[in-house]
Amino acid sequence: MREVVTVQLGRRANYLCTHFWNTQESYQTFAPDPPSLVNHDIHFRQGLGPDGAETFLPRALIYDFKAQFGTLARVNALATLMNEETDALWNGPTTRLTPVPQNQPSPYANSLLNATETVLPTPATTPFFADFASTYYHPRSLLPLSLPPSASQLSDSTNSIPTSGSRYSSQFSAFESGVDLFAARDAEVDILDEDIRLWIEECDELQAIQVFTSSDDAWSGFSSRYVERLRDELGKCCIWVWGIDNSADESFYGAHGKMSRTQKQESVTNSALAVSRLSEQASLLVPLALPKRLPSDIKLDRRVLWHTSGLLSAAMESVTISTRIKEGERVPTVQDWQDVLSGGGRRRIAALAFDSDCSLEDRSAEVQDTRMQNSDVLEDEETDIMKNLRVNLFPETNARLPARLPARNKVFARIEGFRSVVDKQGELFLVGDKLPSREGPLLERYFTPVNYPLRPTFPSIFTTDHPRPDEIPLRTSLTTSASISTWIRSIQASLKASFGEGLAGEEREHLINDLGQIAETYIEDWESADDSGYEE
């Protein structure tokens, strides 16, 4: 069934994935409505509830500190499930939004619990990801954590991370704190055997594991060790990592959303370690960040994670929608896309971009060889619907780099997607062929006749004149290009300037060299590091 298992690590990841699961649930249809074009079996598992009713629950593992689960309590201990045999099949009870003593359900959650008129979420009523969640979860999905001894100076009696910005940051911010947390969890339960093995073993044809994590705080350390363990256990399994940086969560650093000098240095160190470790172990790493400027038709509050995670989720969900369409000759797998983007496994970092402006001539039926012969054609002369995507979600280059940079941005590979309801009888179109090329970038385009649904739980961040206010078309792209080298070099330069906060001298030098080697894979073979204007 081409299943995908999702691992969510920390606050930012859980907000983004809550939007993702709400969207997946919206695709489910029931008679007499026509069948959905989306294959639910990829991300949902089938089971039976306590009353014998059929259920579809996310294939998800949700990690965070206890206080961050809000009203999403983990009820139904493993002992309440059936015997060991049926436990493996997971035909036991399920859990939903449930009030816990220290937190009151949000108005939206209350309306679900009491089956009353829906009260829409707002920035003020979504301090936790559970406050706008509309999906059921299996008890095994909810994995609340406690701080390891090395970071347990909290007075909080529940030994869990507080919810206010700067305190959260100062008490769980370093890469090594995440490594320690992983070690503590692994020593307590054995993460592979207790947390994830059953999810994997129940899959008929596991195609990938997707991991969502923060990329520049302590969760980057946790995720690096997690992915390393997955790689050791699963060998060549496709593992995609979506890393979210602090631009998506300005409130994380306090009321003003500003980072101190020490916090900036620590963030650089965390990012450098994460890029080094994750790009080695993950099949593909997709960094996610909010650009400093957004188009005028996208309006959001950068201090509200419900808003910013919604934007990131819409782009991530849209760029991968083609892999979730029901079986057909042209439906790609995550592994197919990894092969296209990675260049034989050499380049494991990709950039995500999208656009909500789809007021362009529809060219979904144009079937042609779109393999470009050189990057000048792709960058300067492209006239199709994907020419200009206005929102680049790849992290911006912050460090001061030498003025003499590569003359052009070499594009190695790109996956482009256009989702829009053009024809109710439409199919998924693959425009172009997946052909090997040594001379130019490899380009695949997909059209999916499914608009992005704007659920009641989704913030009103898109200003659109689309005829149906509850859905919008979107264009997306995933790209590997030489600009990724520039970003890695900027992290390298920042690491040198900050003297590697928290790193010993030898470890710092080793990390700087690792980043340089990763950056080299995104520079054209004929272009040396000296020619590109960088110095080691």
XYZ file of C-alpha atoms in Angstrom:
536
model
C 0.000 0.000 0.000
C 3.057 2.301 -0.150
C 2.706 3.339 3.499
C 4.482 6.337 5.007
C 5.123 6.575 8.767
C 5.345 10.101 10.197
C 7.540 11.068 13.162
C 6.851 14.470 14.787
C 9.484 15.907 17.103
C 8.674 18.980 19.159
C 6.426 22.017 19.157
C 7.022 23.370 15.654
C 6.726 19.927 14.078
C 3.502 19.156 15.917
C 1.833 22.403 14.865
C 2.778 21.842 11.226
C 1.676 18.203 11.285
C -1.631 19.011 12.964
C -2.468 21.104 9.900
C -1.252 18.212 7.739
C -3.478 15.623 9.463
C -6.493 17.942 9.429
C -5.990 18.295 5.671
C -5.632 14.540 5.117
C -8.845 13.938 7.048
C -10.679 16.368 4.762
C -9.970 14.142 1.750
C -11.932 11.261 3.212
C -15.319 10.868 1.553
C -18.371 8.774 2.331
C -21.260 7.553 0.191
C -23.091 8.957 -1.666
C -20.185 11.384 -2.374
C -17.783 10.299 -5.148
C -14.605 8.479 -4.059
C -11.636 10.646 -3.144
C -8.649 10.814 -5.471
C -6.342 10.592 -2.438
C -5.135 7.211 -1.231
C -5.847 7.289 2.515
C -4.018 4.020 3.199
C -0.646 5.704 2.694
C -0.853 7.847 5.825
C -3.737 6.245 7.753
C -4.071 2.806 9.286
C -7.327 0.897 9.435
C -8.596 -0.514 12.714
C -11.619 -1.028 14.922
C -12.772 1.194 17.755
C -14.097 -0.059 21.127
C -17.609 -0.157 19.665
C -16.513 -2.231 16.660
C -16.720 0.712 14.274
C -14.079 1.011 11.583
C -11.465 3.693 12.222
C -8.722 5.361 10.171
C -5.941 6.739 12.371
C -2.752 8.566 11.375
C 0.442 6.531 11.087
C 2.123 9.022 13.385
C 4.466 9.153 16.370
C 4.065 12.440 18.246
C 6.859 13.435 20.634
C 6.871 16.462 22.905
C 7.064 17.389 26.555
C 4.047 16.618 28.681
C 2.937 20.218 29.098
C 2.991 20.774 25.327
C 0.247 18.239 24.638
C -2.297 20.607 26.155
C -5.668 18.862 26.250
C -4.527 15.953 24.097
C -4.085 13.442 26.903
C -2.698 9.976 26.450
C -5.414 7.711 27.769
C -5.719 3.948 27.376
C -2.460 2.514 28.658
C -0.985 -0.402 26.755
C -2.387 -2.761 29.364
C -5.897 -1.867 28.262
C -5.270 -3.119 24.768
C -6.094 -6.692 23.912
C -3.676 -9.564 24.142
C -0.256 -9.413 22.541
C -1.455 -10.819 19.242
C -4.234 -8.302 18.732
C -1.994 -5.568 20.114
C 0.283 -6.160 17.140
C -2.718 -5.666 14.860
C -3.826 -2.607 16.881
C -7.511 -3.341 17.062
C -7.714 -1.675 20.460
C -9.293 1.594 21.616
C -8.414 5.001 20.217
C -8.058 8.403 21.807
C -9.295 11.883 20.928
C -9.041 15.359 22.351
C -9.679 14.917 26.059
C -9.514 17.482 28.872
C -6.804 17.088 31.502
C -6.847 18.789 34.906
C -4.190 21.447 34.257
C -5.616 22.662 30.941
C -9.090 23.446 29.724
C -10.057 22.412 26.183
C -10.039 25.194 23.618
C -13.438 26.416 22.386
C -12.889 24.463 19.168
C -11.975 21.288 21.053
C -14.969 21.778 23.352
C -17.314 22.015 20.382
C -15.944 18.696 19.101
C -16.191 17.018 22.470
C -19.763 18.115 23.011
C -20.876 17.791 19.369
C -22.096 21.390 19.369
C -21.785 24.110 16.750
C -18.154 24.461 15.692
C -16.269 27.338 17.313
C -13.430 28.340 15.002
C -9.869 28.504 16.370
C -8.158 31.886 16.789
C -4.571 32.910 17.673
C -5.675 33.425 21.266
C -7.222 29.948 21.540
C -4.392 27.892 19.979
C -1.508 27.889 22.507
C -1.156 24.116 21.928
C -1.294 22.030 18.769
C -4.155 20.032 20.290
C -6.327 23.153 20.294
C -7.057 22.904 16.570
C -6.635 19.159 15.980
C -9.635 17.433 14.424
C -8.253 13.906 14.030
C -8.268 10.814 16.207
C -4.925 9.312 17.275
C -3.999 5.833 18.380
C -2.719 5.662 21.983
C 0.674 4.580 20.670
C 0.918 7.806 18.691
C 1.119 10.051 21.760
C 4.589 9.980 23.342
C 4.987 12.620 26.097
C 8.557 13.049 27.341
C 10.233 14.179 30.544
C 13.449 16.153 30.711
C 16.675 14.158 31.171
C 18.628 14.717 34.412
C 21.099 17.040 32.630
C 18.327 19.570 31.981
C 15.998 19.016 34.928
C 16.568 22.243 36.871
C 12.894 23.062 36.514
C 10.705 23.714 39.495
C 7.763 22.393 37.517
C 6.395 19.413 39.420
C 5.589 17.572 36.209
C 9.256 17.826 35.115
C 8.144 19.163 31.761
C 9.031 22.144 29.616
C 7.120 25.351 30.398
C 5.072 26.901 27.652
C 6.303 30.491 27.735
C 8.815 31.618 25.119
C 12.170 32.500 26.649
C 11.972 29.918 29.462
C 11.286 27.204 26.915
C 14.312 28.346 24.916
C 16.780 28.661 27.776
C 16.002 25.274 29.295
C 15.940 23.134 26.157
C 17.917 24.821 23.436
C 21.299 23.162 22.933
C 21.914 20.369 20.413
C 23.473 18.194 23.130
C 20.361 18.586 25.308
C 18.402 16.897 22.536
C 21.020 14.148 22.282
C 20.718 13.616 26.052
C 16.924 13.510 25.831
C 17.095 10.850 23.127
C 19.523 8.798 25.206
C 17.248 9.046 28.253
C 14.167 7.979 26.283
C 16.047 5.183 24.566
C 17.395 3.882 27.873
C 13.899 3.965 29.350
C 11.940 2.150 26.638
C 14.199 1.353 23.627
C 12.774 3.730 21.034
C 12.955 1.308 18.112
C 11.288 -1.620 19.852
C 8.748 0.238 21.971
C 7.880 3.316 19.906
C 8.212 2.582 16.217
C 8.683 -1.106 15.421
C 4.975 -2.025 15.406
C 4.202 0.881 13.087
C 6.756 -0.415 10.618
C 5.916 -4.107 10.903
C 2.220 -3.607 10.210
C 2.997 -1.947 6.857
C 2.580 -4.103 3.766
C 4.957 -1.995 1.659
C 6.664 0.750 3.646
C 7.863 3.372 1.175
C 9.250 5.986 3.543
C 9.496 7.518 6.987
C 9.057 11.283 7.145
C 10.473 13.115 10.152
C 9.418 16.649 11.133
C 11.639 18.523 13.566
C 13.041 21.879 14.607
C 16.369 22.462 12.895
C 18.120 24.901 15.230
C 17.187 24.041 18.808
C 17.585 20.958 21.006
C 15.155 18.942 18.898
C 17.777 19.011 16.138
C 19.974 16.885 18.417
C 17.105 14.540 19.241
C 16.179 14.152 15.566
C 19.790 13.561 14.494
C 20.108 10.625 16.878
C 16.615 9.388 15.974
C 17.364 9.342 12.241
C 20.726 7.701 12.903
C 18.996 4.868 14.756
C 16.417 4.510 11.987
C 19.185 4.300 9.400
C 21.081 1.670 11.398
C 17.924 -0.424 11.765
C 16.283 0.054 8.369
C 19.274 0.271 6.060
C 18.280 1.744 2.701
C 14.761 2.813 3.747
C 13.803 6.219 2.366
C 13.888 8.775 5.225
C 12.861 12.377 4.521
C 13.470 15.058 7.145
C 11.645 18.404 7.179
C 13.605 20.820 9.402
C 11.825 23.972 10.634
C 13.936 26.921 11.776
C 13.122 29.617 14.335
C 11.719 32.077 11.765
C 8.480 30.091 11.994
C 8.199 30.594 15.759
C 9.168 34.132 16.759
C 7.313 33.857 20.076
C 9.764 31.080 21.001
C 12.297 33.706 22.070
C 9.962 35.851 24.143
C 7.442 38.634 23.698
C 9.573 40.595 21.216
C 10.655 37.578 19.175
C 14.297 38.723 19.249
C 17.278 36.472 19.857
C 20.159 37.491 22.090
C 23.727 37.201 20.814
C 24.214 33.992 22.791
C 21.006 32.519 21.410
C 22.079 33.367 17.857
C 25.437 31.689 18.368
C 23.795 28.610 19.827
C 21.297 28.521 16.969
C 24.150 28.603 14.422
C 25.898 25.738 16.185
C 22.691 23.715 16.322
C 22.006 24.332 12.629
C 25.545 23.365 11.660
C 25.403 20.132 13.642
C 21.961 19.300 12.269
C 22.999 19.848 8.637
C 26.129 17.773 9.132
C 24.414 14.836 10.875
C 21.069 14.798 9.053
C 22.463 15.220 5.556
C 24.616 12.174 6.223
C 21.854 9.913 7.552
C 18.650 11.177 5.900
C 17.736 10.362 2.320
C 16.631 13.975 1.870
C 16.648 17.030 4.142
C 14.249 19.880 3.350
C 14.943 22.984 5.493
C 11.874 25.176 6.083
C 11.933 28.882 6.939
C 9.670 31.886 6.521
C 11.030 34.503 4.101
C 11.401 38.014 5.466
C 8.943 39.291 2.882
C 5.712 37.649 1.749
C 3.387 38.542 -1.140
C 0.607 40.979 -0.304
C -2.044 38.271 -0.727
C -0.542 36.235 2.134
C -1.168 37.832 5.506
C -0.056 36.206 8.734
C 1.185 37.024 12.211
C 4.758 35.764 12.556
C 4.306 35.550 16.316
C 1.510 32.985 15.960
C 2.729 29.454 15.302
C -0.780 28.434 14.242
C -0.372 30.885 11.325
C 3.231 30.214 10.322
C 2.956 26.438 10.581
C -0.184 26.596 8.440
C 1.753 28.277 5.644
C 4.585 25.748 5.811
C 2.156 22.845 5.982
C 0.207 24.050 2.933
C 3.416 24.104 0.892
C 4.734 20.779 2.194
C 1.371 19.029 1.788
C 0.926 20.415 -1.720
C 4.357 19.528 -3.047
C 3.862 15.893 -1.972
C 0.168 15.486 -2.910
C 1.092 13.692 -6.151
C 2.583 10.807 -4.161
C -0.735 10.245 -2.373
C -3.009 9.930 -5.394
C -4.612 6.516 -5.773
C -2.745 3.839 -7.685
C -1.942 4.519 -11.311
C 0.882 4.208 -13.786
C 2.067 7.758 -13.243
C 1.881 7.996 -9.465
C 5.407 8.583 -8.101
C 6.774 7.214 -4.854
C 8.878 9.142 -2.369
C 11.804 6.960 -3.450
C 11.270 8.018 -7.077
C 11.569 11.658 -6.089
C 14.595 10.998 -3.926
C 16.335 9.402 -6.916
C 15.537 12.429 -9.095
C 16.605 15.070 -6.583
C 19.648 13.493 -4.954
C 21.761 12.820 -8.040
C 22.593 9.278 -7.012
C 22.640 10.128 -3.310
C 25.260 12.883 -3.538
C 22.968 15.856 -2.911
C 20.628 15.283 0.008
C 19.338 18.796 0.708
C 16.471 20.306 -1.309
C 14.719 23.695 -1.352
C 10.919 24.103 -1.199
C 9.044 26.977 -2.859
C 5.378 27.631 -3.590
C 2.897 30.185 -4.873
C -0.795 30.768 -4.251
C -1.134 32.845 -7.423
C -2.339 30.413 -10.080
C -3.938 32.927 -12.444
C -2.037 31.451 -15.366
C -2.971 29.581 -18.521
C -3.462 25.917 -17.700
C -0.879 23.801 -19.501
C -1.409 20.549 -17.654
C -2.105 18.657 -20.888
C 1.141 19.656 -22.583
C 3.155 16.466 -22.735
C 6.679 17.151 -23.834
C 10.289 16.408 -22.994
C 11.021 19.118 -20.442
C 14.580 18.070 -19.753
C 16.577 21.276 -20.097
C 20.007 21.189 -21.708
C 21.544 23.925 -19.573
C 20.671 25.967 -16.519
C 20.479 29.242 -18.473
C 17.416 27.864 -20.265
C 15.795 26.757 -17.048
C 16.491 29.964 -15.164
C 16.047 32.648 -17.836
C 13.913 31.360 -20.703
C 11.368 29.116 -19.022
C 7.873 30.177 -20.081
C 5.681 27.552 -18.428
C 3.449 27.858 -15.373
C 6.306 27.239 -12.936
C 8.491 30.179 -13.969
C 8.229 32.343 -10.854
C 7.235 30.977 -7.465
C 6.969 33.949 -5.142
C 7.484 32.235 -1.776
C 10.870 30.592 -1.259
C 10.826 28.618 1.994
C 14.533 27.833 1.949
C 16.471 29.569 4.758
C 18.006 32.879 3.799
C 21.753 33.428 3.762
C 22.596 35.604 6.756
C 26.381 35.547 6.978
C 28.593 38.003 5.127
C 30.045 36.087 2.223
C 32.646 37.115 -0.344
C 31.206 39.355 -3.037
C 32.454 37.105 -5.839
C 29.902 34.265 -5.940
C 29.191 31.672 -8.625
C 28.152 33.357 -11.888
C 24.892 31.462 -12.126
C 22.733 29.205 -10.038
C 23.195 25.717 -11.388
C 19.976 23.693 -11.055
C 20.557 19.951 -10.774
C 16.999 18.642 -10.419
C 13.500 19.914 -9.752
C 10.099 18.412 -8.942
C 7.267 20.795 -9.837
C 3.624 20.485 -8.898
C 0.456 22.279 -9.910
C -2.729 21.443 -8.019
C -6.018 22.798 -9.293
C -9.481 21.510 -10.082
C -9.638 21.890 -13.848
C -11.655 18.844 -14.832
C -13.653 16.635 -12.471
C -12.688 13.677 -14.633
C -9.039 14.734 -14.626
C -6.171 12.474 -13.714
C -2.703 12.913 -12.318
C -0.483 14.053 -15.162
C 3.250 13.505 -15.353
C 4.465 16.112 -17.827
C 7.908 15.168 -19.108
C 10.073 12.095 -18.775
C 12.422 11.041 -16.017
C 15.572 10.712 -18.071
C 19.206 10.709 -16.961
C 21.188 13.735 -18.054
C 24.788 14.720 -17.592
C 24.376 18.037 -19.354
C 21.458 19.716 -17.641
C 18.953 19.524 -14.793
C 16.343 16.827 -14.499
C 12.824 18.214 -14.342
C 9.542 16.464 -13.545
C 6.159 18.180 -13.485
C 2.946 16.905 -11.962
C -0.621 18.133 -12.184
C -3.070 17.032 -9.494
C -6.781 17.899 -9.865
C -7.262 18.514 -6.137
C -7.253 22.025 -4.659
C -5.752 22.684 -1.256
C -8.665 22.557 1.234
C -8.988 25.512 3.608
C -10.391 23.742 6.633
C -12.239 25.621 9.409
C -9.165 24.842 11.538
C -6.850 26.586 9.041
C -6.011 30.265 9.665
C -7.211 32.905 7.200
C -3.780 33.708 5.794
C -4.546 33.455 2.055
C -6.369 36.330 0.369
C -7.938 34.810 -2.712
C -10.642 35.518 -5.252
C -11.038 31.821 -5.961
C -14.706 30.977 -6.700
C -14.743 28.476 -3.836
C -13.603 30.157 -0.618
C -12.911 26.805 1.083
C -10.126 25.743 -1.300
C -7.306 27.220 -3.388
C -4.971 26.050 -6.155
C -1.242 26.055 -5.400
C 2.002 25.678 -7.321
C 5.087 24.138 -5.707
C 8.636 23.006 -6.391
C 11.391 20.979 -4.739
C 14.833 21.833 -6.103
C 18.464 20.871 -5.671
C 20.742 23.647 -6.926
C 24.052 25.410 -6.350
C 22.320 28.004 -4.141
C 22.193 25.346 -1.412
C 25.996 25.478 -1.365
C 25.781 29.230 -0.647
C 23.505 28.597 2.330
C 25.780 25.897 3.755
C 28.783 28.185 3.318
C 26.917 30.908 5.198
C 26.405 28.530 8.135
C 30.084 27.647 7.931
C 31.061 31.341 7.975
C 28.710 32.045 10.903
C 30.160 29.098 12.796
C 33.671 30.496 12.316
C 32.562 33.949 13.446
C 30.771 32.642 16.550
C 33.680 30.406 17.540
C 31.344 27.422 17.666
C 29.277 28.030 20.810
C 29.487 24.918 22.995
C 32.013 23.102 20.774
C 35.571 22.103 21.611
C 38.230 23.375 19.211
C 38.835 20.052 17.446
C 35.109 19.295 17.173
C 34.490 22.780 15.756
C 37.172 22.383 13.087
C 35.859 18.960 12.144
C 32.344 20.373 11.787
C 33.576 23.274 9.634
C 35.329 20.794 7.342
C 32.185 18.620 7.133
C 30.125 21.604 6.024
C 32.705 22.467 3.393
C 32.541 18.955 1.959
C 28.727 19.033 1.846
C 28.786 22.411 0.111
C 31.170 21.064 -2.534
C 28.541 18.596 -3.776
C 26.400 21.564 -4.890
C 29.122 23.236 -6.934
C 29.538 22.272 -10.551
C 32.331 19.793 -11.152
C 34.332 22.272 -13.207
C 34.084 25.005 -10.565
C 36.578 24.840 -7.709
C 36.065 26.339 -4.283
C 38.574 29.079 -5.159
C 36.637 29.975 -8.316
C 33.416 30.310 -6.346
C 34.928 32.928 -4.062
C 34.915 30.919 -0.819
C 37.765 30.198 1.510
C 38.037 27.234 3.807
